[in-house]
Coordinates of C-alpha atoms in Angstrom, one line a residue:
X126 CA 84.7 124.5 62.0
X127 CA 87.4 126.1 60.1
X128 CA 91.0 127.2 60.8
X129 CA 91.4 131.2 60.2
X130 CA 95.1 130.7 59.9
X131 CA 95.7 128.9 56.8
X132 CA 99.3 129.1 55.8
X133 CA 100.3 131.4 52.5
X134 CA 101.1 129.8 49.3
X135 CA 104.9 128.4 49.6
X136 CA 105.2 128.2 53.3
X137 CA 105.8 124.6 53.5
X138 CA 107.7 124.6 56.8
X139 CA 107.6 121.0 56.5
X140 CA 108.6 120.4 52.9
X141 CA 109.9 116.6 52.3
X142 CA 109.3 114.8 55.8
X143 CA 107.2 112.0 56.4
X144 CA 104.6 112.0 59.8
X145 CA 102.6 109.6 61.3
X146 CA 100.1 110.8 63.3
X147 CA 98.0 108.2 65.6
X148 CA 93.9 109.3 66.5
X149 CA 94.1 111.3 63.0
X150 CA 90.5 110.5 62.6
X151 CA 87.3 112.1 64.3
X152 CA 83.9 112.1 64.4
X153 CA 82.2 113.6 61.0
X154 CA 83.3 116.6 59.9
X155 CA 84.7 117.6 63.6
X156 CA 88.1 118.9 63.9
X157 CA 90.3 117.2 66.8
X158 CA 93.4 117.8 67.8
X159 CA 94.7 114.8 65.7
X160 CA 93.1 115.8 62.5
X161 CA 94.3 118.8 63.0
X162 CA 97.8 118.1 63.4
X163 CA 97.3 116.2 60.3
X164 CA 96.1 118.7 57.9
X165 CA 98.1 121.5 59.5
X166 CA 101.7 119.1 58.8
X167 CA 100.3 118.4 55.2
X168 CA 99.7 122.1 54.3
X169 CA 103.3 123.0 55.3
X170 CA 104.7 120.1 53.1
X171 CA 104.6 117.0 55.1
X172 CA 103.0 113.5 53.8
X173 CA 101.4 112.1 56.3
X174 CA 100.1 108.3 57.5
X175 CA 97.0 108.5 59.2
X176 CA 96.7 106.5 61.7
X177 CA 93.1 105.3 63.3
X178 CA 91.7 102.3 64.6
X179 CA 88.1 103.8 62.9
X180 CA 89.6 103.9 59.5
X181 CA 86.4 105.9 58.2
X182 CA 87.5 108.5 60.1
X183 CA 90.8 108.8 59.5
X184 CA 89.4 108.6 55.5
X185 CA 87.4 111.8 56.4
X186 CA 90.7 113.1 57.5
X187 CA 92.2 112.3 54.0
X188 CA 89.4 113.9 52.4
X189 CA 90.5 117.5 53.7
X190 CA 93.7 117.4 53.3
X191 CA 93.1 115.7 49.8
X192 CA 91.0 118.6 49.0
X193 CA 93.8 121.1 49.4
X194 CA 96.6 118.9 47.6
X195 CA 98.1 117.7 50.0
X196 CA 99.3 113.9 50.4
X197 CA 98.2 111.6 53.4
X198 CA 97.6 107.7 53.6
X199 CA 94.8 106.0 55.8
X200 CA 96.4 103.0 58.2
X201 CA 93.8 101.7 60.3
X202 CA 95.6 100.1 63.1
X203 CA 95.4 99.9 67.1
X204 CA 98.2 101.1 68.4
X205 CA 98.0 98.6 71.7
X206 CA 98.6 95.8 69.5
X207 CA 102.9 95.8 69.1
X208 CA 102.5 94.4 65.8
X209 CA 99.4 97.0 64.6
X210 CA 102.5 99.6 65.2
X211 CA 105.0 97.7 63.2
X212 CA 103.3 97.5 60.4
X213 CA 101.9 101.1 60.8
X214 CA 105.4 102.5 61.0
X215 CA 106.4 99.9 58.1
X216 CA 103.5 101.6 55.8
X217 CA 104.7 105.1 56.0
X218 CA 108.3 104.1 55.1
X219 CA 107.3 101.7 52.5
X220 CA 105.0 104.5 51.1
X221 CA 107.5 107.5 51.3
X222 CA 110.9 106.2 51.9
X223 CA 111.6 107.8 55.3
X224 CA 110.3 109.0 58.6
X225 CA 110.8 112.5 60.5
X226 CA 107.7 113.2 62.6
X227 CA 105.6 111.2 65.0
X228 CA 102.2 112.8 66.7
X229 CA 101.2 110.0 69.6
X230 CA 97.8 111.7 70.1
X231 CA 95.2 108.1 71.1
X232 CA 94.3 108.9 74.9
X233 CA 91.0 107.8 76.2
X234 CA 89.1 109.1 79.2
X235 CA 89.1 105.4 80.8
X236 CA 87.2 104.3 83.8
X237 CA 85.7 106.6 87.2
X238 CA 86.7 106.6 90.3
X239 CA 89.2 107.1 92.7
X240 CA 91.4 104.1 94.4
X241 CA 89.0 102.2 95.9
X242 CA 86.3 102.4 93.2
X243 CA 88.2 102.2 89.8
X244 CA 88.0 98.6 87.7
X245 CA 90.9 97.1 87.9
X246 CA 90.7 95.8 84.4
X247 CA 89.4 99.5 83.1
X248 CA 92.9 100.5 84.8
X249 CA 94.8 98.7 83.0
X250 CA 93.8 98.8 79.6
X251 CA 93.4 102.3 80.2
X252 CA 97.0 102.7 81.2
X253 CA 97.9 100.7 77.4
X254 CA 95.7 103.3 75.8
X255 CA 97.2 106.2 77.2
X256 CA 100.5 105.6 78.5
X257 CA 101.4 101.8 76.6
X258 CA 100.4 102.7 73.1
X259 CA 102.7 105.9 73.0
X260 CA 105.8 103.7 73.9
X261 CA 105.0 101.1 71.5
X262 CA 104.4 103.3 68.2
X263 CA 107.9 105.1 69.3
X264 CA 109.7 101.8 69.7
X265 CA 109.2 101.6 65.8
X266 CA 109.6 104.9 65.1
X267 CA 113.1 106.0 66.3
X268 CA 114.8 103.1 64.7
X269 CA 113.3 105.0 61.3
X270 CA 114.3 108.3 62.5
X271 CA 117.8 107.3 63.5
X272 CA 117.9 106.6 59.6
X273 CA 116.9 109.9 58.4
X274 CA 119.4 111.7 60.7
X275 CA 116.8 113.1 63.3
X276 CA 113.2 113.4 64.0
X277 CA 110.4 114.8 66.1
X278 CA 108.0 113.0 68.8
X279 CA 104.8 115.0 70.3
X280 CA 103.1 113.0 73.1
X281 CA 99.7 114.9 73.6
X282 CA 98.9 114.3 77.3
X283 CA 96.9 116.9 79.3
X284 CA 96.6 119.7 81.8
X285 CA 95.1 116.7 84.0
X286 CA 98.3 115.3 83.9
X287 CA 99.8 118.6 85.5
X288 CA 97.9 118.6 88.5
X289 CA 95.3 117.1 90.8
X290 CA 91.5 118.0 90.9
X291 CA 90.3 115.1 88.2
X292 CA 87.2 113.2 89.4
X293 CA 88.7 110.1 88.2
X294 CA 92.1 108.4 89.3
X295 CA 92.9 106.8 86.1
X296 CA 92.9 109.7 83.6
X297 CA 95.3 112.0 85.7
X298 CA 97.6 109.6 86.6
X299 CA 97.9 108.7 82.9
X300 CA 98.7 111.7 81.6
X301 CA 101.0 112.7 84.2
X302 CA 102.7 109.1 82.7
X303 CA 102.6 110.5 79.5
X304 CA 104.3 114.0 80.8
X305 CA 107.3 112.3 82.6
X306 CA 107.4 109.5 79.6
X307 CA 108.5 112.6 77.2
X308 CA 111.1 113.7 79.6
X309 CA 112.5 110.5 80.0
X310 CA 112.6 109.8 76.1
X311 CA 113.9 112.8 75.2
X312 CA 117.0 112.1 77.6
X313 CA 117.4 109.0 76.1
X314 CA 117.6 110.3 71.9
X315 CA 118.6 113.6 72.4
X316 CA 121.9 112.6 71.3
X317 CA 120.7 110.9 68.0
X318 CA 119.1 114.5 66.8
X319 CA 115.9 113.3 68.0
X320 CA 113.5 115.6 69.9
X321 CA 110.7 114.8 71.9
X322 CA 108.3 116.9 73.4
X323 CA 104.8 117.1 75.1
X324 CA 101.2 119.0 74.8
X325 CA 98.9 119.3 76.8
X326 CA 95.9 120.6 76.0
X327 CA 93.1 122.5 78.3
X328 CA 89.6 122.8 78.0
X329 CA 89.7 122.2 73.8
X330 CA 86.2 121.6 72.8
X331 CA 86.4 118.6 70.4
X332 CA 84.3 116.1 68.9
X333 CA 85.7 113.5 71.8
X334 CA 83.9 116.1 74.1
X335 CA 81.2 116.6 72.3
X336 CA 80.4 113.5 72.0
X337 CA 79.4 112.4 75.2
X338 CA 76.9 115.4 75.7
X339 CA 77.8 118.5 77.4
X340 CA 75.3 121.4 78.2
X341 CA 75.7 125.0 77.8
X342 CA 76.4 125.7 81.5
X343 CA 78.7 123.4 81.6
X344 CA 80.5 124.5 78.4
X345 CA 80.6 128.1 80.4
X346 CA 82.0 126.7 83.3
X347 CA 84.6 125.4 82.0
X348 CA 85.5 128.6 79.7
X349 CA 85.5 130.5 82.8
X350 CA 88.1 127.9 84.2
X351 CA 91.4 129.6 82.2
X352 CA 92.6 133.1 82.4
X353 CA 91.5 133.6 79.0
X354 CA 88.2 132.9 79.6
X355 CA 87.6 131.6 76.1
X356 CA 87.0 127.9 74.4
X357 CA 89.8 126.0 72.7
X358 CA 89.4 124.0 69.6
X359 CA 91.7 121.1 67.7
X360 CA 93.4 123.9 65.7
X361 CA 94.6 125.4 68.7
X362 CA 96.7 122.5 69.6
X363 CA 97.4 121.3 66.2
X364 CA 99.2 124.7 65.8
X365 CA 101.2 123.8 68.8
X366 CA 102.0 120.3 67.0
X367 CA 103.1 122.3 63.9
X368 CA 105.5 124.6 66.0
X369 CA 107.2 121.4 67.7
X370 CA 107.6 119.2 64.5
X371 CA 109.2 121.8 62.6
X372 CA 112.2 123.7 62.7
X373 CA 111.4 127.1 64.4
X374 CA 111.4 124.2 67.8
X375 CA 115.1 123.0 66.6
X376 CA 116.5 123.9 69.8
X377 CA 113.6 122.6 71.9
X378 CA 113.3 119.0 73.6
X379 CA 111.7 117.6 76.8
X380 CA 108.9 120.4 77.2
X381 CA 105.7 120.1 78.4
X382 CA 103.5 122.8 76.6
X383 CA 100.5 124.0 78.0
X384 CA 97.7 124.8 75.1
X385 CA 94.9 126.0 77.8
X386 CA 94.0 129.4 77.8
X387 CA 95.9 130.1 80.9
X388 CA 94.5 127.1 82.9
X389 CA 97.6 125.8 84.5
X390 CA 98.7 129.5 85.1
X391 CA 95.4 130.2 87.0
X392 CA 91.6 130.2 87.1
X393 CA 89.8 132.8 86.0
X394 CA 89.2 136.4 87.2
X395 CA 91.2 137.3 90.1
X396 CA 88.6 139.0 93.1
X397 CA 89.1 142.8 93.5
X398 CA 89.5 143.8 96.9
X399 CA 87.0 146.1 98.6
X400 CA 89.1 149.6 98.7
X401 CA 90.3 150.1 102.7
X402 CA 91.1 154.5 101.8
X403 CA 95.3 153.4 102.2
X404 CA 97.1 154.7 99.1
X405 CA 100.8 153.2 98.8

């Protein structure tokens, strides 16, 4: 799957700032919305640590942005452990002297079920994928941007985490963490310069999805669940990555941004009335 939108030679939005992006690996030669983020970053001029606790991945993800001469490094590293993100964070500083952009993109679909069903052990380490893991690679982080004057944080969450509907307990309640997490830390380092913001993705197909087997009714069904009526892929949240790192967002903190066709907006077509002869 390619990107149609490659950016022009020179337009290096990014041009001098260091990123760590966490999940910057995926499956093979899929694109997910990590990867994404990380190639898109390193074409506009960012060098980026890749972050992955499948380092063959992520080196797949160094692979492509190698091939368009761009500059990444592979840290495999799970982001649960405290330490894993210490020395994750160190790496990129030690590499390129500074750091301007973190992407918190891990997130797991974690355990089934609603209250009285769910594991309680699934729960929680479910809750320190998705919720924990963002907190802990930001604790290192924002010390390191407070250096460099400033910085940007992305927490990708999802639409899940916007409303109810989810068969499971866990990943909703999660996500919706992850939404109110951003708010909070944005509050909190505004003042030092540094935003923080929040995506959350719709119904992106990506290897994470395809992965665990999806028919081609069900891939309709869910198309025909946004206003759009169309698939998303990693670029398309990746692209919203790009627009929040850099400095066309300068003047944006504590959002939550929908990438989802129009999911959160609405679902689908809208009924047409049978015509009762009454003109207004």
């Amino acid at each position: 799957m390619t990107d149609s939108s490659a950016a022009a030679p020179g337009a290096a939005r990014l041009a001098g700032r260091v990123a760590i992006v966490t999940g910057a690996g995926s499956r093979e030669d899929g694109i997910g919305n990590g990867r994404a983020a990380a190639i898109l970053m390193a074409r506009h001029g960012a060098r980026v640590a890749l972050i992955d606790a499948v380092p063959q991945w992520a080196e797949r993800t160094h692979e492509m942005i190698a091939a368009e001469g761009n500059d990444s490094l592979v840290v495999a590293a799970d982001v649960t452990d405290p330490q894993a993100c210490a020395e994750a964070v160190s790496r990129a500083v030690q590499a390129w002297g500074r750091l301007d952009i973190l992407v918190n993109n891990v997130g797991i679909g974690g355990p089934p079920g609603d209250a009285v069903e769910v594991d309680l052990a699934a729960w929680n380490h479910g809750l320190l994928v998705n919720v924990t893991s963002m907190m802990l690679m930001a604790k290192h982080a924002i010390p390191e941007m407070r250096k460099a004057g400033g910085g940007a944080i992305v927490n990708v969450a999802s639409v899940a985490g916007l409303r109810g509907g989810h068969p499971s307990l866990l990943y909703p309640t999660s996500k919706g963490a992850v939404v109110n997490m951003t708010r909070a830390m944005a509050a909190h380092h505004g003042h030092e310069g540094i935003r923080v913001n929040c995506i959350a993705p719709g119904m992106v197909y990506t290897p994470m999805v395809w992965s665990r087997g999806m028919s081609p009714e069900m891939r309709d069904a869910r198309r025909q669940r946004s206003l759009l009526g169309t698939e998303g892929t990693g670029w398309d949240v990746g692209h919203g990555v790009l627009y929040l790192v850099s400095d066309e967002a300068r003047w944006v903190t504590g959002i939550v941004l929908p990438v989802d066709a129009g999911a959160t907006a609405g679902s689908g077509r809208l009924a047409v009335p049978p015509s009762n002869g009454l003109r207004g």
